[in-house]
Each structure stands twice: as structure tokens, then as C-alpha cells.
Coordinates of C-alpha atoms in Angstrom, one line a residue:
M255 CA 4.3 53.5 -33.2
S256 CA 0.9 55.2 -32.8
R257 CA 0.2 57.9 -30.4
G258 CA -2.5 56.0 -28.7
S259 CA -0.2 53.2 -27.6
G260 CA 2.5 55.6 -26.4
K261 CA 5.1 54.2 -28.9
G262 CA 6.8 56.6 -31.2
L263 CA 6.8 59.3 -28.5
S264 CA 10.2 60.8 -28.0
L265 CA 10.3 60.5 -24.2
K266 CA 13.7 62.2 -24.0
D267 CA 12.3 65.2 -25.8
K268 CA 9.6 65.5 -23.1
L269 CA 12.0 65.0 -20.2
D270 CA 12.6 68.3 -18.4
G271 CA 15.2 67.7 -15.7
N272 CA 13.6 65.0 -13.6
E273 CA 10.1 65.7 -14.8
L274 CA 8.5 63.7 -17.6
D275 CA 5.1 65.0 -18.8
L276 CA 3.0 62.5 -20.8
S277 CA -0.3 64.1 -20.0
L278 CA -2.9 64.7 -22.8
C279 CA -1.1 62.1 -25.0
D280 CA -4.2 60.0 -25.6
L281 CA -2.4 57.0 -24.1
N282 CA -4.2 53.6 -23.8
E283 CA -1.2 51.9 -22.1
V284 CA 1.9 53.0 -20.3
P285 CA 5.2 52.7 -22.1
V286 CA 6.9 51.0 -19.2
R287 CA 10.0 49.8 -21.1
E288 CA 10.8 53.3 -22.3
L289 CA 10.1 54.7 -18.8
A290 CA 12.4 52.2 -17.2
A291 CA 15.2 53.5 -19.5
L292 CA 14.9 56.9 -17.9
P293 CA 15.6 56.4 -14.2
K294 CA 16.2 60.2 -13.9
A295 CA 12.5 60.8 -14.5
T296 CA 11.4 60.7 -10.9
V297 CA 8.3 62.9 -11.6
L298 CA 5.8 61.3 -14.0
D299 CA 2.6 63.0 -15.3
L300 CA 0.2 60.6 -17.0
S301 CA -2.9 62.6 -16.4
C302 CA -5.7 63.1 -18.9
N303 CA -5.2 59.9 -20.9
N304 CA -7.3 56.8 -21.6
L305 CA -5.7 54.4 -19.2
I306 CA -8.0 51.7 -17.9
S307 CA -5.4 49.7 -16.1
L308 CA -1.6 49.7 -15.3
P309 CA 0.5 46.8 -16.4
S310 CA 2.0 44.6 -13.7
D311 CA 5.6 45.6 -14.7
F312 CA 4.7 49.3 -14.0
C313 CA 5.5 48.6 -10.4
S314 CA 9.2 48.0 -11.5
L315 CA 9.5 51.9 -11.8
M316 CA 10.7 52.1 -8.3
H317 CA 12.6 55.4 -9.0
L318 CA 9.3 57.3 -9.2
V319 CA 8.8 59.9 -6.4
K320 CA 5.8 61.8 -7.8
L321 CA 3.1 60.2 -9.9
D322 CA 0.0 61.9 -11.5
L323 CA -2.6 59.5 -12.8
S324 CA -5.6 61.8 -12.4
K325 CA -8.4 62.0 -15.0
N326 CA -8.0 58.5 -16.5
R327 CA -10.4 55.5 -16.3
L328 CA -8.4 53.3 -13.9
Q329 CA -10.6 50.7 -12.3
Q330 CA -7.9 49.2 -10.1
L331 CA -4.2 49.4 -9.3
P332 CA -1.8 46.5 -9.6
L333 CA -1.7 44.1 -6.6
D334 CA 2.0 44.8 -6.0
F335 CA 1.6 48.7 -6.3
G336 CA 3.3 48.9 -2.9
R337 CA 6.7 48.1 -4.6
L338 CA 6.9 51.9 -5.5
V339 CA 8.4 52.4 -2.1
N340 CA 10.0 55.8 -3.0
L341 CA 6.6 57.3 -4.0
Q342 CA 5.8 60.5 -2.0
H343 CA 3.1 62.2 -4.1
L344 CA 0.2 60.3 -5.7
D345 CA -2.7 61.9 -7.6
L346 CA -5.6 59.5 -8.4
L347 CA -8.3 62.2 -8.9
N348 CA -11.2 61.4 -11.1
N349 CA -10.8 57.7 -11.9
R350 CA -13.0 54.7 -11.3
L351 CA -11.3 53.1 -8.3
V352 CA -13.4 51.4 -5.7
T353 CA -10.7 49.9 -3.5
L354 CA -6.9 50.0 -3.2
P355 CA -4.6 46.9 -3.1
V356 CA -3.4 45.8 0.3
S357 CA 0.2 46.4 -0.7
F358 CA -0.6 50.1 -0.7
A359 CA 0.3 50.0 3.0
Q360 CA 3.9 49.5 2.0
L361 CA 4.2 53.1 0.5
K362 CA 5.8 54.2 3.7
N363 CA 7.2 57.4 2.1
L364 CA 3.8 58.6 0.8
K365 CA 3.1 62.2 2.0
W366 CA 0.4 63.4 -0.4
L367 CA -2.7 61.6 -1.8
D368 CA -5.8 62.7 -3.7
L369 CA -8.6 60.1 -4.1
K370 CA -11.5 62.6 -4.9
D371 CA -14.0 61.8 -7.6
N372 CA -13.7 58.0 -7.4
P373 CA -16.5 55.5 -6.6
L374 CA -14.7 54.5 -3.4
D375 CA -15.9 52.0 -0.9
P376 CA -17.7 54.0 1.8
V377 CA -15.3 53.1 4.5
L378 CA -12.3 54.0 2.4
A379 CA -14.0 57.2 1.2
K380 CA -14.6 58.3 4.8
V381 CA -11.0 57.5 5.8
A382 CA -9.6 59.4 2.8
G383 CA -11.8 62.5 3.3
D384 CA -11.5 65.5 1.0
C385 CA -8.3 66.8 -0.6
L386 CA -9.2 70.4 -1.1
D387 CA -5.9 71.8 0.1
E388 CA -2.3 70.7 0.9
K389 CA -3.1 69.9 4.5
Q390 CA -6.1 67.7 3.7
C391 CA -4.2 65.8 1.0
K392 CA -1.3 65.1 3.5
Q393 CA -3.9 63.9 6.1
A394 CA -5.5 61.7 3.4
A395 CA -2.1 60.1 2.8
V396 CA -1.5 59.4 6.5
K397 CA -5.0 58.1 7.2
V398 CA -5.2 55.9 4.1
L399 CA -1.8 54.4 4.9
Q400 CA -3.0 53.7 8.5
H401 CA -6.2 52.2 7.2
M402 CA -4.4 50.0 4.6
K403 CA -1.9 48.9 7.3
A404 CA -4.8 47.9 9.5
I405 CA -6.4 45.9 6.7
Q406 CA -3.0 44.3 6.0
S407 CA -2.5 43.5 9.6
E408 CA -6.0 42.0 9.8
Q409 CA -5.4 40.0 6.6
D410 CA -2.1 38.8 8.1
R411 CA -3.8 37.8 11.3
Q412 CA -6.5 36.0 9.3
R413 CA -3.8 34.3 7.3
Q414 CA -2.0 33.3 10.5
R415 CA -5.3 32.0 12.0
K416 CA -5.9 30.1 8.8
L417 CA -2.4 28.7 8.8
Q418 CA -2.7 27.9 12.5
A419 CA -6.1 26.2 11.9
E420 CA -4.6 24.3 9.0
R421 CA -1.6 23.2 11.2
E422 CA -4.0 22.2 14.0
M423 CA -6.2 20.3 11.5
E424 CA -3.1 18.6 10.2
K425 CA -2.0 17.8 13.7
K426 CA -5.4 16.5 14.5
R427 CA -5.4 14.4 11.3
E428 CA -2.0 13.1 12.2
A429 CA -3.1 12.3 15.7
E430 CA -6.2 10.5 14.4
Q431 CA -4.0 8.6 12.0
R432 CA -1.7 7.6 14.8
A433 CA -4.6 6.6 16.9
K434 CA -6.1 4.6 14.1
E435 CA -2.8 2.9 13.4
A436 CA -2.4 2.1 17.1
L437 CA -5.9 0.7 17.3
E438 CA -5.2 -1.4 14.2
R439 CA -2.0 -2.7 15.8
E440 CA -3.8 -3.5 19.0
L441 CA -6.5 -5.3 17.1
R442 CA -4.0 -7.3 15.1
K443 CA -2.2 -8.1 18.3
R444 CA -5.4 -9.2 20.0
E445 CA -6.4 -11.3 17.0
K446 CA -3.0 -12.9 17.0
A447 CA -3.2 -13.7 20.7
E448 CA -6.8 -15.1 20.2
E449 CA -5.6 -17.2 17.3
K450 CA -2.7 -18.5 19.4
E451 CA -5.0 -19.2 22.3
R452 CA -7.4 -21.1 20.0
R453 CA -4.6 -23.2 18.5
R454 CA -3.3 -23.9 22.0
R455 CA -6.7 -25.1 23.1
E456 CA -7.0 -27.3 20.0
Y457 CA -3.6 -28.7 20.7
D458 CA -4.5 -29.4 24.3
A459 CA -7.8 -31.0 23.2
Q460 CA -6.1 -33.2 20.6
K461 CA -3.4 -34.2 23.2
A462 CA -6.1 -35.0 25.8
A463 CA -8.1 -37.0 23.2
K464 CA -5.0 -38.9 22.2
Q465 CA -4.1 -39.7 25.8
E466 CA -7.7 -40.8 26.5
M467 CA -7.6 -43.0 23.4
E468 CA -4.4 -44.6 24.6
K469 CA -5.8 -45.3 28.0
K470 CA -8.9 -46.8 26.5
T471 CA -6.8 -49.0 24.2
K472 CA -4.7 -50.2 27.1
K473 CA -7.8 -51.0 29.2
E474 CA -9.3 -53.0 26.3
I475 CA -6.1 -54.9 25.8
V476 CA -5.9 -55.7 29.6
H477 CA -9.6 -56.6 29.6
T478 CA -9.1 -58.9 26.6
R479 CA -6.1 -60.7 28.0
K480 CA -7.5 -61.5 31.4
P481 CA -10.5 -63.7 30.3
A482 CA -8.3 -65.5 27.8
S483 CA -5.9 -66.6 30.5
S484 CA -8.6 -67.4 33.1
S485 CA -11.1 -69.3 30.8
R486 CA -8.6 -71.4 28.9
P487 CA -9.6 -75.1 29.3
P488 CA -7.0 -77.5 30.6
Q489 CA -5.0 -79.0 27.8
P490 CA -4.7 -82.8 27.8
P491 CA -1.2 -84.1 28.3
R492 CA 0.8 -84.6 25.2
H493 CA 2.2 -88.1 24.6
K494 CA 5.5 -88.6 23.0
P495 CA 5.2 -90.3 19.6
S496 CA 6.1 -94.0 19.6
W497 CA 9.0 -95.5 17.5
S498 CA 6.5 -97.3 15.2
R499 CA 5.1 -94.0 14.0
S500 CA 8.6 -92.6 13.3
V501 CA 9.4 -95.7 11.3
L502 CA 6.2 -95.5 9.3
R503 CA 6.9 -91.8 8.5
I504 CA 10.4 -92.7 7.3
L505 CA 9.0 -95.5 5.1
L506 CA 6.4 -93.3 3.6
F507 CA 9.0 -90.6 2.9
V508 CA 11.3 -93.2 1.2
L509 CA 8.4 -94.5 -0.8
F510 CA 7.5 -91.0 -1.9
C511 CA 11.0 -90.3 -3.0
I512 CA 11.1 -93.6 -5.0
L513 CA 7.8 -92.7 -6.7
C514 CA 9.1 -89.2 -7.5
T515 CA 12.3 -90.7 -9.0
L516 CA 10.4 -93.3 -10.9
A517 CA 8.1 -90.7 -12.4
A518 CA 11.0 -88.5 -13.4
C519 CA 12.7 -91.4 -15.1
K520 CA 9.6 -92.5 -16.9
L521 CA 8.0 -89.2 -17.9
T522 CA 10.9 -86.8 -18.5
E523 CA 13.9 -86.6 -20.7
L524 CA 16.0 -88.0 -17.9
Q525 CA 14.9 -91.5 -18.9
H526 CA 18.0 -91.8 -21.2
Q527 CA 20.4 -91.1 -18.4
P528 CA 22.4 -94.0 -16.9
L529 CA 20.8 -93.6 -13.5
C530 CA 17.3 -93.6 -14.9
I531 CA 18.1 -96.6 -17.2
S532 CA 19.1 -98.6 -14.1
V533 CA 16.0 -97.4 -12.2
N534 CA 13.7 -98.3 -15.1
T535 CA 15.4 -101.8 -15.4
L536 CA 15.0 -102.4 -11.7
Y537 CA 11.3 -101.2 -11.9
E538 CA 10.6 -103.6 -14.8
D539 CA 12.3 -106.5 -12.9
V540 CA 10.2 -105.8 -9.8
V541 CA 7.0 -105.6 -11.8
A542 CA 7.9 -108.9 -13.6
A543 CA 8.7 -110.5 -10.3
L544 CA 5.4 -109.3 -8.8
Q545 CA 3.5 -110.7 -11.8
N546 CA 5.3 -114.0 -11.5
H547 CA 4.5 -114.1 -7.8
K548 CA 0.9 -113.4 -8.6
T549 CA 0.8 -116.1 -11.2
L550 CA 2.3 -118.6 -8.8
Q551 CA -0.3 -117.7 -6.2
N552 CA -3.1 -118.3 -8.7
M553 CA -1.7 -121.7 -9.6
L554 CA -1.4 -122.7 -5.9
Q555 CA -4.9 -121.6 -5.3
H556 CA -6.2 -123.6 -8.3
N557 CA -4.4 -126.7 -7.1
S558 CA -5.7 -126.4 -3.7
H559 CA -9.3 -126.2 -4.9
Q560 CA -8.8 -129.4 -6.9

């Protein structure tokens, strides 16, 4: 592995007790995996290299107590840099840092800090001050930690206010939704009551109209019956039919029956039946007798004229 990447370096050969010196190695990245295999190396010197950033897994090196990152080109530290909770000495001299991650406030064991020669935010630069001697560097560690804790507390408060505002907004939305649902239920209830009242009025109106129609019909029936009974003219007394009319009717009925029988015996297939033969014979005898009687009358009339 090339020198620039840090691979191929024999880290064990550079380990001196608990100190590991990787300065002036022209490193572009930190060999985190190899460093993690050396938990005894609590003092790490990465100064005077070409480091632009630190990988996120660098913060897994929680065994570090002293770290020198001076004279690199670091523009920012990992967001979870505060995981290095055992760190006591940190040198960030002559980098390109503007701000520090908020998790920096978690470095509760930090006793020494150097941030000189960085384009720091004016507020942070004023808090850090100079680090020209041991006392100033220790004061810089204390003040920067207090400053970052204040920022962290303010961010926590802002986060809490945001969460509270979101909860209140959610409660407000829920209350508005409940109010809307209650209003919709009330409207549906009112519409249902109005529909029921409308149908009840229609039912009452139809019932009243039906009763009125029945009354009107009864009145018309009563009005129609009264004139008929009062204006009916007196009927003449009926006379019982006399006995002569009854006899005449009987004779006509008998004659009708005879004619029907004679027609049936003359015009239908019944004429060959014994009864019809007798009837036809009788009919011919009667006709012959009538003809003889008529001839006799003619002769008498002729004689009387002579």
C-alpha cells in the first residue's frame, strides 16, 4: 500500500509504548482499521500530513487520550467527534476549521486545546483565545467546552420548542379534525331530523287530504240519495195478471215447443228417429186435414153463392 494512503506502514514498528507517531508521513487519509487494532496506542500524532477530513469511523477510536492533528488541511471534524470521550489533549493548530461539531461538548475529559491559526467563527475564536502557554491552552479547553455546551443546550431547547410546537400543532389539527367531525355529525343529524319532519308533514298532509276526500265523497253520496227519495213520482198500483194471460202464455210456450220439435225433426238428422217419424206423420195428417177443411169451406162457399 502507498505511503500517501497510510497503507503499507508498519504501525507496530512506530508504536513506542503507548505513543504512535504518524507525523510527516504524507497521509491523505487515516488508517482507522489499523489504528483500531492497536488499542494500546492512546497517544496518536497525525501532525504535518495532508488530511482534509477524518472518516466517520475515526470516532470509534475511543481509546485515544492525546491526539495531535496540527498542520493539516482539515476543514471540519466528524459530527460525532464527541464519541472520543477519553480525549484529554487535542491539538488542532493550523488547519482550516471554521466551526466545531456540537457533539464537541461531550468531550468532558478534555483538559488541553489549541485552535490557533484556524479561520474560526469570530465568536468561537474569541471564546478559544490564544494558546501560547499551558495555562492558556487549558483555559481554551474549558471555555470552548462551556461554549459548545451552551450551543448544545440552546439547540436542545430549540429542538424541544420545535417538538413542542409540532405536538401543539398536531393537537390543534386533531382538535380541528374532531370539531370538524362533530360539526359533520351535527349537520347529518340536523338533516336527518329535517328530512324526518318533512316526511312527517307530507304524511300528515296526505292523511288530511284523504280524510277530506272521504268526507267530500260521503257528502256527495248523501246529497245524491236525498233528492232521489224525495222527488220520486208515485208509482201506479200494480194489478195482478189475470188467468187469461197466464193461459195465453202457456199456449204460446207449448206452440213454441211444438214448432221447435217439428223443425228439429224436419231439418236435422233426427228425422229418421221413431219419435220424429211419428211427429212428421202427425204433421202431415194435420196439414192434410187442414187442406181438406179448406177445400170443404171453398165448396160450401161456392154452393151458397149459387
